[in-house]
Each structure stands twice: as C-alpha cells, then as structure tokens.
Amino acid sequence: MQLRPPPRHRAQAVVRLRGKLTSRRVPRVRKRLLRAFARAPGVVEVDLGKVTYLAPETSTLLLSAAATARRCGVRLVITRASSRSLRVLEELGMQRLLDAPLRPRP
C-alpha cells in the first residue's frame, strides 16, 4: 500500500482564459473551473485578460461558478476583463455574486 500526502491547499487558484469563449469552449472552461475549485482555495481568480469574445453561454457558466463559490465560502474574482466582457457580465448581474468589484483591464 502506497501512502500519499494530502492534497495541497492553496490560498488562490488562477484560471487564465483566452481567445473566443464560444459555446464550443464551455465544456473546457467548466473543466478548468472545476479543477480550480477542487484545489480548495480561498480565492479563485478568473483572468479574462486575453479573452476576445465572451459568449452568453460562457458568461452564464461564470455566473454559475460565482454562485457555487459563494455557497462554498470561496471568493471568486474576475480580473482584466475587456469593457465588452464587463458589459455582458454586468447585464447578467454578476456583480451581486462577486466579492470584488468588476473592473476593466488597465
């Protein structure tokens, strides 16, 4: 029998997304978010700095992730979003579920 050390718990997990986040990419984004939450961090950061298009389906997935984070006591922070992505997220009411304000990328 082989003993394994317990999984490491990190203070923060970062999910960096890029390109066009269309409905085809939803399963892949979901998988990356689930991996980030599985690390049991205190904060999950979703970096949208290199996202060129945010489809409604992907936005809804981020909204669902924010609700899950809140239920689990994890802070979800969205960083470096373009002004277009921010508008989409704001229209969905994302700000109500986030612990940090939505801000445009510098």
PDB file of N, CA and C in Angstrom:
ATOM      1  N   MET A   1       0.841  -1.175   0.000  1.00  0.00           N
ATOM      2  CA  MET A   1       0.000   0.000   0.000  1.00  0.00           C
ATOM      3  C   MET A   1       0.886   1.238   0.000  1.00  0.00           C
ATOM      4  N   GLN A   2       0.605   2.144  -0.896  1.00  0.00           N
ATOM      5  CA  GLN A   2       1.408   3.345  -1.016  1.00  0.00           C
ATOM      6  C   GLN A   2       0.683   4.515  -0.349  1.00  0.00           C
ATOM      7  N   LEU A   3       1.414   5.238   0.484  1.00  0.00           N
ATOM      8  CA  LEU A   3       0.835   6.400   1.143  1.00  0.00           C
ATOM      9  C   LEU A   3       1.076   7.634   0.298  1.00  0.00           C
ATOM     10  N   ARG A   4       0.085   8.478   0.251  1.00  0.00           N
ATOM     11  CA  ARG A   4       0.214   9.716  -0.499  1.00  0.00           C
ATOM     12  C   ARG A   4      -0.031  10.888   0.440  1.00  0.00           C
ATOM     13  N   PRO A   5       0.708  11.954   0.253  1.00  0.00           N
ATOM     14  CA  PRO A   5       0.453  13.125   1.093  1.00  0.00           C
ATOM     15  C   PRO A   5      -0.915  13.727   0.755  1.00  0.00           C
ATOM     16  N   PRO A   6      -1.536  14.417   1.711  1.00  0.00           N
ATOM     17  CA  PRO A   6      -2.829  15.031   1.409  1.00  0.00           C
ATOM     18  C   PRO A   6      -2.670  16.097   0.336  1.00  0.00           C
ATOM     19  N   PRO A   7      -3.739  16.373  -0.401  1.00  0.00           N
ATOM     20  CA  PRO A   7      -3.634  17.412  -1.435  1.00  0.00           C
ATOM     21  C   PRO A   7      -3.279  18.752  -0.817  1.00  0.00           C
ATOM     22  N   ARG A   8      -2.499  19.512  -1.549  1.00  0.00           N
ATOM     23  CA  ARG A   8      -2.105  20.832  -1.054  1.00  0.00           C
ATOM     24  C   ARG A   8      -3.272  21.790  -1.202  1.00  0.00           C
ATOM     25  N   HIS A   9      -3.447  22.576  -0.198  1.00  0.00           N
ATOM     26  CA  HIS A   9      -4.485  23.601  -0.257  1.00  0.00           C
ATOM     27  C   HIS A   9      -3.797  24.930  -0.515  1.00  0.00           C
ATOM     28  N   ARG A  10      -4.205  25.593  -1.536  1.00  0.00           N
ATOM     29  CA  ARG A  10      -3.585  26.859  -1.912  1.00  0.00           C
ATOM     30  C   ARG A  10      -4.492  28.009  -1.511  1.00  0.00           C
ATOM     31  N   ALA A  11      -3.869  29.124  -1.283  1.00  0.00           N
ATOM     32  CA  ALA A  11      -4.641  30.308  -0.934  1.00  0.00           C
ATOM     33  C   ALA A  11      -5.439  30.799  -2.139  1.00  0.00           C
ATOM     34  N   GLN A  12      -4.888  30.620  -3.352  1.00  0.00           N
ATOM     35  CA  GLN A  12      -5.542  31.137  -4.541  1.00  0.00           C
ATOM     36  C   GLN A  12      -5.278  30.224  -5.730  1.00  0.00           C
ATOM     37  N   ALA A  13      -6.312  30.031  -6.535  1.00  0.00           N
ATOM     38  CA  ALA A  13      -6.178  29.302  -7.799  1.00  0.00           C
ATOM     39  C   ALA A  13      -6.526  30.284  -8.909  1.00  0.00           C
ATOM     40  N   VAL A  14      -5.716  30.309  -9.967  1.00  0.00           N
ATOM     41  CA  VAL A  14      -5.933  31.233 -11.077  1.00  0.00           C
ATOM     42  C   VAL A  14      -6.307  30.443 -12.327  1.00  0.00           C
ATOM     43  N   VAL A  15      -7.398  30.864 -12.960  1.00  0.00           N
ATOM     44  CA  VAL A  15      -7.837  30.285 -14.228  1.00  0.00           C
ATOM     45  C   VAL A  15      -7.691  31.379 -15.275  1.00  0.00           C
ATOM     46  N   ARG A  16      -6.712  31.211 -16.160  1.00  0.00           N
ATOM     47  CA  ARG A  16      -6.473  32.205 -17.218  1.00  0.00           C
ATOM     48  C   ARG A  16      -7.150  31.716 -18.501  1.00  0.00           C
ATOM     49  N   LEU A  17      -8.075  32.518 -18.991  1.00  0.00           N
ATOM     50  CA  LEU A  17      -8.799  32.167 -20.201  1.00  0.00           C
ATOM     51  C   LEU A  17      -8.358  33.089 -21.326  1.00  0.00           C
ATOM     52  N   ARG A  18      -8.486  32.600 -22.573  1.00  0.00           N
ATOM     53  CA  ARG A  18      -8.077  33.435 -23.701  1.00  0.00           C
ATOM     54  C   ARG A  18      -8.842  33.051 -24.960  1.00  0.00           C
ATOM     55  N   GLY A  19      -8.813  33.976 -25.904  1.00  0.00           N
ATOM     56  CA  GLY A  19      -9.453  33.728 -27.192  1.00  0.00           C
ATOM     57  C   GLY A  19     -10.952  33.945 -27.155  1.00  0.00           C
ATOM     58  N   LYS A  20     -11.626  33.337 -28.109  1.00  0.00           N
ATOM     59  CA  LYS A  20     -13.076  33.439 -28.205  1.00  0.00           C
ATOM     60  C   LYS A  20     -13.709  32.358 -27.336  1.00  0.00           C
ATOM     61  N   LEU A  21     -14.451  32.789 -26.332  1.00  0.00           N
ATOM     62  CA  LEU A  21     -15.116  31.838 -25.441  1.00  0.00           C
ATOM     63  C   LEU A  21     -16.539  31.619 -25.934  1.00  0.00           C
ATOM     64  N   THR A  22     -16.656  30.751 -26.930  1.00  0.00           N
ATOM     65  CA  THR A  22     -17.939  30.438 -27.547  1.00  0.00           C
ATOM     66  C   THR A  22     -18.558  29.229 -26.851  1.00  0.00           C
ATOM     67  N   SER A  23     -19.746  28.859 -27.293  1.00  0.00           N
ATOM     68  CA  SER A  23     -20.434  27.711 -26.695  1.00  0.00           C
ATOM     69  C   SER A  23     -19.619  26.423 -26.839  1.00  0.00           C
ATOM     70  N   ARG A  24     -18.818  26.317 -27.895  1.00  0.00           N
ATOM     71  CA  ARG A  24     -17.969  25.126 -28.082  1.00  0.00           C
ATOM     72  C   ARG A  24     -16.937  24.987 -26.970  1.00  0.00           C
ATOM     73  N   ARG A  25     -16.538  26.108 -26.370  1.00  0.00           N
ATOM     74  CA  ARG A  25     -15.492  26.079 -25.344  1.00  0.00           C
ATOM     75  C   ARG A  25     -16.043  25.898 -23.925  1.00  0.00           C
ATOM     76  N   VAL A  26     -17.367  25.926 -23.766  1.00  0.00           N
ATOM     77  CA  VAL A  26     -17.966  25.818 -22.431  1.00  0.00           C
ATOM     78  C   VAL A  26     -17.493  24.571 -21.679  1.00  0.00           C
ATOM     79  N   PRO A  27     -17.504  23.373 -22.283  1.00  0.00           N
ATOM     80  CA  PRO A  27     -17.051  22.198 -21.531  1.00  0.00           C
ATOM     81  C   PRO A  27     -15.605  22.330 -21.026  1.00  0.00           C
ATOM     82  N   ARG A  28     -14.755  22.882 -21.852  1.00  0.00           N
ATOM     83  CA  ARG A  28     -13.350  23.043 -21.459  1.00  0.00           C
ATOM     84  C   ARG A  28     -13.202  24.061 -20.321  1.00  0.00           C
ATOM     85  N   VAL A  29     -13.931  25.173 -20.420  1.00  0.00           N
ATOM     86  CA  VAL A  29     -13.878  26.191 -19.364  1.00  0.00           C
ATOM     87  C   VAL A  29     -14.440  25.611 -18.071  1.00  0.00           C
ATOM     88  N   ARG A  30     -15.545  24.869 -18.166  1.00  0.00           N
ATOM     89  CA  ARG A  30     -16.138  24.237 -16.988  1.00  0.00           C
ATOM     90  C   ARG A  30     -15.124  23.314 -16.309  1.00  0.00           C
ATOM     91  N   LYS A  31     -14.425  22.533 -17.102  1.00  0.00           N
ATOM     92  CA  LYS A  31     -13.433  21.603 -16.568  1.00  0.00           C
ATOM     93  C   LYS A  31     -12.320  22.354 -15.828  1.00  0.00           C
ATOM     94  N   ARG A  32     -11.860  23.450 -16.402  1.00  0.00           N
ATOM     95  CA  ARG A  32     -10.800  24.236 -15.759  1.00  0.00           C
ATOM     96  C   ARG A  32     -11.283  24.868 -14.457  1.00  0.00           C
ATOM     97  N   LEU A  33     -12.527  25.343 -14.449  1.00  0.00           N
ATOM     98  CA  LEU A  33     -13.077  25.915 -13.223  1.00  0.00           C
ATOM     99  C   LEU A  33     -13.233  24.853 -12.136  1.00  0.00           C
ATOM    100  N   LEU A  34     -13.703  23.689 -12.523  1.00  0.00           N
ATOM    101  CA  LEU A  34     -13.862  22.595 -11.552  1.00  0.00           C
ATOM    102  C   LEU A  34     -12.521  22.199 -10.949  1.00  0.00           C
ATOM    103  N   ARG A  35     -11.488  22.151 -11.780  1.00  0.00           N
ATOM    104  CA  ARG A  35     -10.145  21.841 -11.262  1.00  0.00           C
ATOM    105  C   ARG A  35      -9.686  22.891 -10.264  1.00  0.00           C
ATOM    106  N   ALA A  36      -9.971  24.151 -10.562  1.00  0.00           N
ATOM    107  CA  ALA A  36      -9.575  25.233  -9.652  1.00  0.00           C
ATOM    108  C   ALA A  36     -10.296  25.102  -8.314  1.00  0.00           C
ATOM    109  N   PHE A  37     -11.597  24.834  -8.348  1.00  0.00           N
ATOM    110  CA  PHE A  37     -12.346  24.666  -7.099  1.00  0.00           C
ATOM    111  C   PHE A  37     -11.900  23.430  -6.331  1.00  0.00           C
ATOM    112  N   ALA A  38     -11.482  22.389  -7.048  1.00  0.00           N
ATOM    113  CA  ALA A  38     -11.051  21.145  -6.395  1.00  0.00           C
ATOM    114  C   ALA A  38      -9.789  21.329  -5.565  1.00  0.00           C
ATOM    115  N   ARG A  39      -9.018  22.356  -5.865  1.00  0.00           N
ATOM    116  CA  ARG A  39      -7.796  22.619  -5.087  1.00  0.00           C
ATOM    117  C   ARG A  39      -8.105  23.214  -3.722  1.00  0.00           C
ATOM    118  N   ALA A  40      -9.378  23.455  -3.453  1.00  0.00           N
ATOM    119  CA  ALA A  40      -9.848  24.020  -2.186  1.00  0.00           C
ATOM    120  C   ALA A  40      -9.166  25.332  -1.831  1.00  0.00           C
ATOM    121  N   PRO A  41      -9.142  26.264  -2.753  1.00  0.00           N
ATOM    122  CA  PRO A  41      -8.517  27.560  -2.448  1.00  0.00           C
ATOM    123  C   PRO A  41      -9.477  28.468  -1.688  1.00  0.00           C
ATOM    124  N   GLY A  42      -8.942  29.525  -1.138  1.00  0.00           N
ATOM    125  CA  GLY A  42      -9.782  30.549  -0.537  1.00  0.00           C
ATOM    126  C   GLY A  42     -10.311  31.493  -1.589  1.00  0.00           C
ATOM    127  N   VAL A  43      -9.546  31.620  -2.705  1.00  0.00           N
ATOM    128  CA  VAL A  43      -9.908  32.537  -3.789  1.00  0.00           C
ATOM    129  C   VAL A  43      -9.689  31.839  -5.127  1.00  0.00           C
ATOM    130  N   VAL A  44     -10.659  31.964  -6.017  1.00  0.00           N
ATOM    131  CA  VAL A  44     -10.488  31.532  -7.405  1.00  0.00           C
ATOM    132  C   VAL A  44     -10.527  32.797  -8.250  1.00  0.00           C
ATOM    133  N   GLU A  45      -9.430  33.052  -8.948  1.00  0.00           N
ATOM    134  CA  GLU A  45      -9.346  34.208  -9.836  1.00  0.00           C
ATOM    135  C   GLU A  45      -9.549  33.742 -11.268  1.00  0.00           C
ATOM    136  N   VAL A  46     -10.458  34.385 -11.979  1.00  0.00           N
ATOM    137  CA  VAL A  46     -10.681  34.110 -13.399  1.00  0.00           C
ATOM    138  C   VAL A  46     -10.133  35.310 -14.158  1.00  0.00           C
ATOM    139  N   ASP A  47      -9.032  35.103 -14.854  1.00  0.00           N
ATOM    140  CA  ASP A  47      -8.346  36.161 -15.594  1.00  0.00           C
ATOM    141  C   ASP A  47      -8.865  36.162 -17.036  1.00  0.00           C
ATOM    142  N   LEU A  48      -9.556  37.232 -17.407  1.00  0.00           N
ATOM    143  CA  LEU A  48     -10.116  37.352 -18.752  1.00  0.00           C
ATOM    144  C   LEU A  48      -9.286  38.279 -19.632  1.00  0.00           C
ATOM    145  N   GLY A  49      -8.053  38.541 -19.249  1.00  0.00           N
ATOM    146  CA  GLY A  49      -7.203  39.496 -19.943  1.00  0.00           C
ATOM    147  C   GLY A  49      -6.965  39.214 -21.415  1.00  0.00           C
ATOM    148  N   LYS A  50      -7.008  37.961 -21.813  1.00  0.00           N
ATOM    149  CA  LYS A  50      -6.756  37.635 -23.214  1.00  0.00           C
ATOM    150  C   LYS A  50      -7.991  37.099 -23.924  1.00  0.00           C
ATOM    151  N   VAL A  51      -9.160  37.354 -23.343  1.00  0.00           N
ATOM    152  CA  VAL A  51     -10.416  36.926 -23.959  1.00  0.00           C
ATOM    153  C   VAL A  51     -10.840  37.973 -24.982  1.00  0.00           C
ATOM    154  N   THR A  52     -11.106  37.514 -26.201  1.00  0.00           N
ATOM    155  CA  THR A  52     -11.504  38.437 -27.264  1.00  0.00           C
ATOM    156  C   THR A  52     -13.006  38.454 -27.480  1.00  0.00           C
ATOM    157  N   TYR A  53     -13.699  37.409 -27.028  1.00  0.00           N
ATOM    158  CA  TYR A  53     -15.156  37.339 -27.164  1.00  0.00           C
ATOM    159  C   TYR A  53     -15.696  36.469 -26.051  1.00  0.00           C
ATOM    160  N   LEU A  54     -16.755  36.945 -25.404  1.00  0.00           N
ATOM    161  CA  LEU A  54     -17.375  36.214 -24.307  1.00  0.00           C
ATOM    162  C   LEU A  54     -18.827  35.931 -24.687  1.00  0.00           C
ATOM    163  N   ALA A  55     -19.092  34.687 -25.082  1.00  0.00           N
ATOM    164  CA  ALA A  55     -20.443  34.305 -25.500  1.00  0.00           C
ATOM    165  C   ALA A  55     -21.366  34.221 -24.292  1.00  0.00           C
ATOM    166  N   PRO A  56     -22.661  34.397 -24.507  1.00  0.00           N
ATOM    167  CA  PRO A  56     -23.614  34.307 -23.403  1.00  0.00           C
ATOM    168  C   PRO A  56     -23.532  32.990 -22.637  1.00  0.00           C
ATOM    169  N   GLU A  57     -23.294  31.887 -23.340  1.00  0.00           N
ATOM    170  CA  GLU A  57     -23.210  30.587 -22.672  1.00  0.00           C
ATOM    171  C   GLU A  57     -22.049  30.538 -21.684  1.00  0.00           C
ATOM    172  N   THR A  58     -20.930  31.108 -22.071  1.00  0.00           N
ATOM    173  CA  THR A  58     -19.764  31.132 -21.196  1.00  0.00           C
ATOM    174  C   THR A  58     -20.001  32.095 -20.034  1.00  0.00           C
ATOM    175  N   SER A  59     -20.654  33.201 -20.311  1.00  0.00           N
ATOM    176  CA  SER A  59     -20.985  34.150 -19.254  1.00  0.00           C
ATOM    177  C   SER A  59     -21.867  33.492 -18.206  1.00  0.00           C
ATOM    178  N   THR A  60     -22.847  32.712 -18.670  1.00  0.00           N
ATOM    179  CA  THR A  60     -23.730  32.010 -17.751  1.00  0.00           C
ATOM    180  C   THR A  60     -22.951  31.008 -16.915  1.00  0.00           C
ATOM    181  N   LEU A  61     -21.963  30.351 -17.512  1.00  0.00           N
ATOM    182  CA  LEU A  61     -21.109  29.428 -16.766  1.00  0.00           C
ATOM    183  C   LEU A  61     -20.343  30.170 -15.664  1.00  0.00           C
ATOM    184  N   LEU A  62     -19.836  31.355 -15.971  1.00  0.00           N
ATOM    185  CA  LEU A  62     -19.139  32.153 -14.956  1.00  0.00           C
ATOM    186  C   LEU A  62     -20.091  32.575 -13.844  1.00  0.00           C
ATOM    187  N   LEU A  63     -21.325  32.879 -14.205  1.00  0.00           N
ATOM    188  CA  LEU A  63     -22.338  33.235 -13.213  1.00  0.00           C
ATOM    189  C   LEU A  63     -22.615  32.050 -12.296  1.00  0.00           C
ATOM    190  N   SER A  64     -22.710  30.881 -12.867  1.00  0.00           N
ATOM    191  CA  SER A  64     -22.915  29.660 -12.087  1.00  0.00           C
ATOM    192  C   SER A  64     -21.723  29.392 -11.165  1.00  0.00           C
ATOM    193  N   ALA A  65     -20.513  29.625 -11.672  1.00  0.00           N
ATOM    194  CA  ALA A  65     -19.311  29.441 -10.856  1.00  0.00           C
ATOM    195  C   ALA A  65     -19.303  30.407  -9.678  1.00  0.00           C
ATOM    196  N   ALA A  66     -19.771  31.633  -9.910  1.00  0.00           N
ATOM    197  CA  ALA A  66     -19.827  32.618  -8.827  1.00  0.00           C
ATOM    198  C   ALA A  66     -20.814  32.194  -7.753  1.00  0.00           C
ATOM    199  N   ALA A  67     -21.949  31.663  -8.164  1.00  0.00           N
ATOM    200  CA  ALA A  67     -22.941  31.181  -7.199  1.00  0.00           C
ATOM    201  C   ALA A  67     -22.393  29.995  -6.408  1.00  0.00           C
ATOM    202  N   THR A  68     -21.707  29.082  -7.091  1.00  0.00           N
ATOM    203  CA  THR A  68     -21.089  27.935  -6.428  1.00  0.00           C
ATOM    204  C   THR A  68     -20.033  28.386  -5.437  1.00  0.00           C
ATOM    205  N   ALA A  69     -19.215  29.329  -5.844  1.00  0.00           N
ATOM    206  CA  ALA A  69     -18.170  29.843  -4.959  1.00  0.00           C
ATOM    207  C   ALA A  69     -18.778  30.420  -3.691  1.00  0.00           C
ATOM    208  N   ARG A  70     -19.822  31.184  -3.849  1.00  0.00           N
ATOM    209  CA  ARG A  70     -20.472  31.802  -2.686  1.00  0.00           C
ATOM    210  C   ARG A  70     -21.009  30.733  -1.741  1.00  0.00           C
ATOM    211  N   ARG A  71     -21.643  29.686  -2.282  1.00  0.00           N
ATOM    212  CA  ARG A  71     -22.174  28.608  -1.438  1.00  0.00           C
ATOM    213  C   ARG A  71     -21.065  27.865  -0.704  1.00  0.00           C
ATOM    214  N   CYS A  72     -19.880  27.760  -1.348  1.00  0.00           N
ATOM    215  CA  CYS A  72     -18.762  27.009  -0.766  1.00  0.00           C
ATOM    216  C   CYS A  72     -17.861  27.872   0.111  1.00  0.00           C
ATOM    217  N   GLY A  73     -18.159  29.147   0.206  1.00  0.00           N
ATOM    218  CA  GLY A  73     -17.316  30.031   1.007  1.00  0.00           C
ATOM    219  C   GLY A  73     -16.000  30.390   0.343  1.00  0.00           C
ATOM    220  N   VAL A  74     -15.974  30.329  -0.979  1.00  0.00           N
ATOM    221  CA  VAL A  74     -14.779  30.667  -1.756  1.00  0.00           C
ATOM    222  C   VAL A  74     -15.025  32.009  -2.430  1.00  0.00           C
ATOM    223  N   ARG A  75     -14.020  32.866  -2.446  1.00  0.00           N
ATOM    224  CA  ARG A  75     -14.145  34.141  -3.148  1.00  0.00           C
ATOM    225  C   ARG A  75     -13.840  33.920  -4.627  1.00  0.00           C
ATOM    226  N   LEU A  76     -14.718  34.384  -5.507  1.00  0.00           N
ATOM    227  CA  LEU A  76     -14.466  34.343  -6.944  1.00  0.00           C
ATOM    228  C   LEU A  76     -14.197  35.768  -7.384  1.00  0.00           C
ATOM    229  N   VAL A  77     -13.073  35.964  -8.061  1.00  0.00           N
ATOM    230  CA  VAL A  77     -12.656  37.280  -8.517  1.00  0.00           C
ATOM    231  C   VAL A  77     -12.411  37.203 -10.018  1.00  0.00           C
ATOM    232  N   ILE A  78     -13.011  38.136 -10.761  1.00  0.00           N
ATOM    233  CA  ILE A  78     -12.787  38.208 -12.200  1.00  0.00           C
ATOM    234  C   ILE A  78     -11.874  39.400 -12.454  1.00  0.00           C
ATOM    235  N   THR A  79     -10.771  39.149 -13.143  1.00  0.00           N
ATOM    236  CA  THR A  79      -9.787  40.203 -13.377  1.00  0.00           C
ATOM    237  C   THR A  79      -9.555  40.422 -14.867  1.00  0.00           C
ATOM    238  N   ARG A  80      -9.075  41.619 -15.193  1.00  0.00           N
ATOM    239  CA  ARG A  80      -8.601  42.020 -16.516  1.00  0.00           C
ATOM    240  C   ARG A  80      -9.612  41.794 -17.637  1.00  0.00           C
ATOM    241  N   ALA A  81     -10.893  41.994 -17.354  1.00  0.00           N
ATOM    242  CA  ALA A  81     -11.924  41.823 -18.387  1.00  0.00           C
ATOM    243  C   ALA A  81     -11.973  43.045 -19.293  1.00  0.00           C
ATOM    244  N   SER A  82     -12.257  42.823 -20.567  1.00  0.00           N
ATOM    245  CA  SER A  82     -12.433  43.939 -21.504  1.00  0.00           C
ATOM    246  C   SER A  82     -13.743  44.648 -21.181  1.00  0.00           C
ATOM    247  N   SER A  83     -13.901  45.848 -21.694  1.00  0.00           N
ATOM    248  CA  SER A  83     -15.132  46.597 -21.428  1.00  0.00           C
ATOM    249  C   SER A  83     -16.348  45.857 -21.999  1.00  0.00           C
ATOM    250  N   ARG A  84     -16.185  45.200 -23.123  1.00  0.00           N
ATOM    251  CA  ARG A  84     -17.284  44.418 -23.714  1.00  0.00           C
ATOM    252  C   ARG A  84     -17.663  43.242 -22.817  1.00  0.00           C
ATOM    253  N   SER A  85     -16.669  42.521 -22.312  1.00  0.00           N
ATOM    254  CA  SER A  85     -16.941  41.405 -21.407  1.00  0.00           C
ATOM    255  C   SER A  85     -17.593  41.899 -20.122  1.00  0.00           C
ATOM    256  N   LEU A  86     -17.130  43.028 -19.618  1.00  0.00           N
ATOM    257  CA  LEU A  86     -17.717  43.601 -18.407  1.00  0.00           C
ATOM    258  C   LEU A  86     -19.195  43.906 -18.595  1.00  0.00           C
ATOM    259  N   ARG A  87     -19.546  44.472 -19.740  1.00  0.00           N
ATOM    260  CA  ARG A  87     -20.955  44.779 -20.002  1.00  0.00           C
ATOM    261  C   ARG A  87     -21.810  43.522 -19.969  1.00  0.00           C
ATOM    262  N   VAL A  88     -21.313  42.460 -20.600  1.00  0.00           N
ATOM    263  CA  VAL A  88     -22.064  41.197 -20.618  1.00  0.00           C
ATOM    264  C   VAL A  88     -22.247  40.680 -19.193  1.00  0.00           C
ATOM    265  N   LEU A  89     -21.178  40.680 -18.409  1.00  0.00           N
ATOM    266  CA  LEU A  89     -21.248  40.175 -17.038  1.00  0.00           C
ATOM    267  C   LEU A  89     -22.138  41.049 -16.162  1.00  0.00           C
ATOM    268  N   GLU A  90     -22.071  42.351 -16.342  1.00  0.00           N
ATOM    269  CA  GLU A  90     -22.912  43.256 -15.562  1.00  0.00           C
ATOM    270  C   GLU A  90     -24.385  43.054 -15.896  1.00  0.00           C
ATOM    271  N   GLU A  91     -24.706  42.838 -17.180  1.00  0.00           N
ATOM    272  CA  GLU A  91     -26.093  42.605 -17.583  1.00  0.00           C
ATOM    273  C   GLU A  91     -26.657  41.342 -16.940  1.00  0.00           C
ATOM    274  N   LEU A  92     -25.805  40.366 -16.693  1.00  0.00           N
ATOM    275  CA  LEU A  92     -26.244  39.133 -16.038  1.00  0.00           C
ATOM    276  C   LEU A  92     -26.376  39.279 -14.525  1.00  0.00           C
ATOM    277  N   GLY A  93     -25.897  40.383 -13.986  1.00  0.00           N
ATOM    278  CA  GLY A  93     -25.961  40.578 -12.538  1.00  0.00           C
ATOM    279  C   GLY A  93     -24.805  39.938 -11.793  1.00  0.00           C
ATOM    280  N   MET A  94     -23.700  39.736 -12.483  1.00  0.00           N
ATOM    281  CA  MET A  94     -22.538  39.078 -11.883  1.00  0.00           C
ATOM    282  C   MET A  94     -22.036  39.788 -10.632  1.00  0.00           C
ATOM    283  N   GLN A  95     -22.100  41.110 -10.620  1.00  0.00           N
ATOM    284  CA  GLN A  95     -21.540  41.870  -9.503  1.00  0.00           C
ATOM    285  C   GLN A  95     -22.163  41.475  -8.168  1.00  0.00           C
ATOM    286  N   ARG A  96     -23.430  41.082  -8.172  1.00  0.00           N
ATOM    287  CA  ARG A  96     -24.096  40.682  -6.927  1.00  0.00           C
ATOM    288  C   ARG A  96     -23.459  39.449  -6.300  1.00  0.00           C
ATOM    289  N   LEU A  97     -22.811  38.614  -7.108  1.00  0.00           N
ATOM    290  CA  LEU A  97     -22.253  37.360  -6.602  1.00  0.00           C
ATOM    291  C   LEU A  97     -20.751  37.409  -6.348  1.00  0.00           C
ATOM    292  N   LEU A  98     -20.110  38.492  -6.755  1.00  0.00           N
ATOM    293  CA  LEU A  98     -18.665  38.594  -6.606  1.00  0.00           C
ATOM    294  C   LEU A  98     -18.294  39.342  -5.329  1.00  0.00           C
ATOM    295  N   ASP A  99     -17.131  39.006  -4.802  1.00  0.00           N
ATOM    296  CA  ASP A  99     -16.628  39.659  -3.597  1.00  0.00           C
ATOM    297  C   ASP A  99     -15.761  40.865  -3.918  1.00  0.00           C
ATOM    298  N   ALA A 100     -15.403  41.039  -5.168  1.00  0.00           N
ATOM    299  CA  ALA A 100     -14.575  42.170  -5.592  1.00  0.00           C
ATOM    300  C   ALA A 100     -15.279  42.828  -6.770  1.00  0.00           C
ATOM    301  N   PRO A 101     -15.164  44.130  -6.901  1.00  0.00           N
ATOM    302  CA  PRO A 101     -15.846  44.815  -7.999  1.00  0.00           C
ATOM    303  C   PRO A 101     -15.313  44.399  -9.369  1.00  0.00           C
ATOM    304  N   LEU A 102     -16.196  44.403 -10.344  1.00  0.00           N
ATOM    305  CA  LEU A 102     -15.779  44.178 -11.732  1.00  0.00           C
ATOM    306  C   LEU A 102     -15.118  45.454 -12.209  1.00  0.00           C
ATOM    307  N   ARG A 103     -13.913  45.329 -12.691  1.00  0.00           N
ATOM    308  CA  ARG A 103     -13.177  46.496 -13.186  1.00  0.00           C
ATOM    309  C   ARG A 103     -12.618  46.175 -14.568  1.00  0.00           C
ATOM    310  N   PRO A 104     -12.559  47.199 -15.427  1.00  0.00           N
ATOM    311  CA  PRO A 104     -11.959  46.964 -16.746  1.00  0.00           C
ATOM    312  C   PRO A 104     -10.463  46.758 -16.623  1.00  0.00           C
ATOM    313  N   ARG A 105      -9.913  46.087 -17.633  1.00  0.00           N
ATOM    314  CA  ARG A 105      -8.463  45.890 -17.620  1.00  0.00           C
ATOM    315  C   ARG A 105      -7.758  47.234 -17.766  1.00  0.00           C
ATOM    316  N   PRO A 106      -6.583  47.340 -17.183  1.00  0.00           N
ATOM    317  CA  PRO A 106      -5.844  48.617 -17.249  1.00  0.00           C
ATOM    318  C   PRO A 106      -5.393  48.944 -18.657  1.00  0.00           C
TER     319      PRO A 106
END
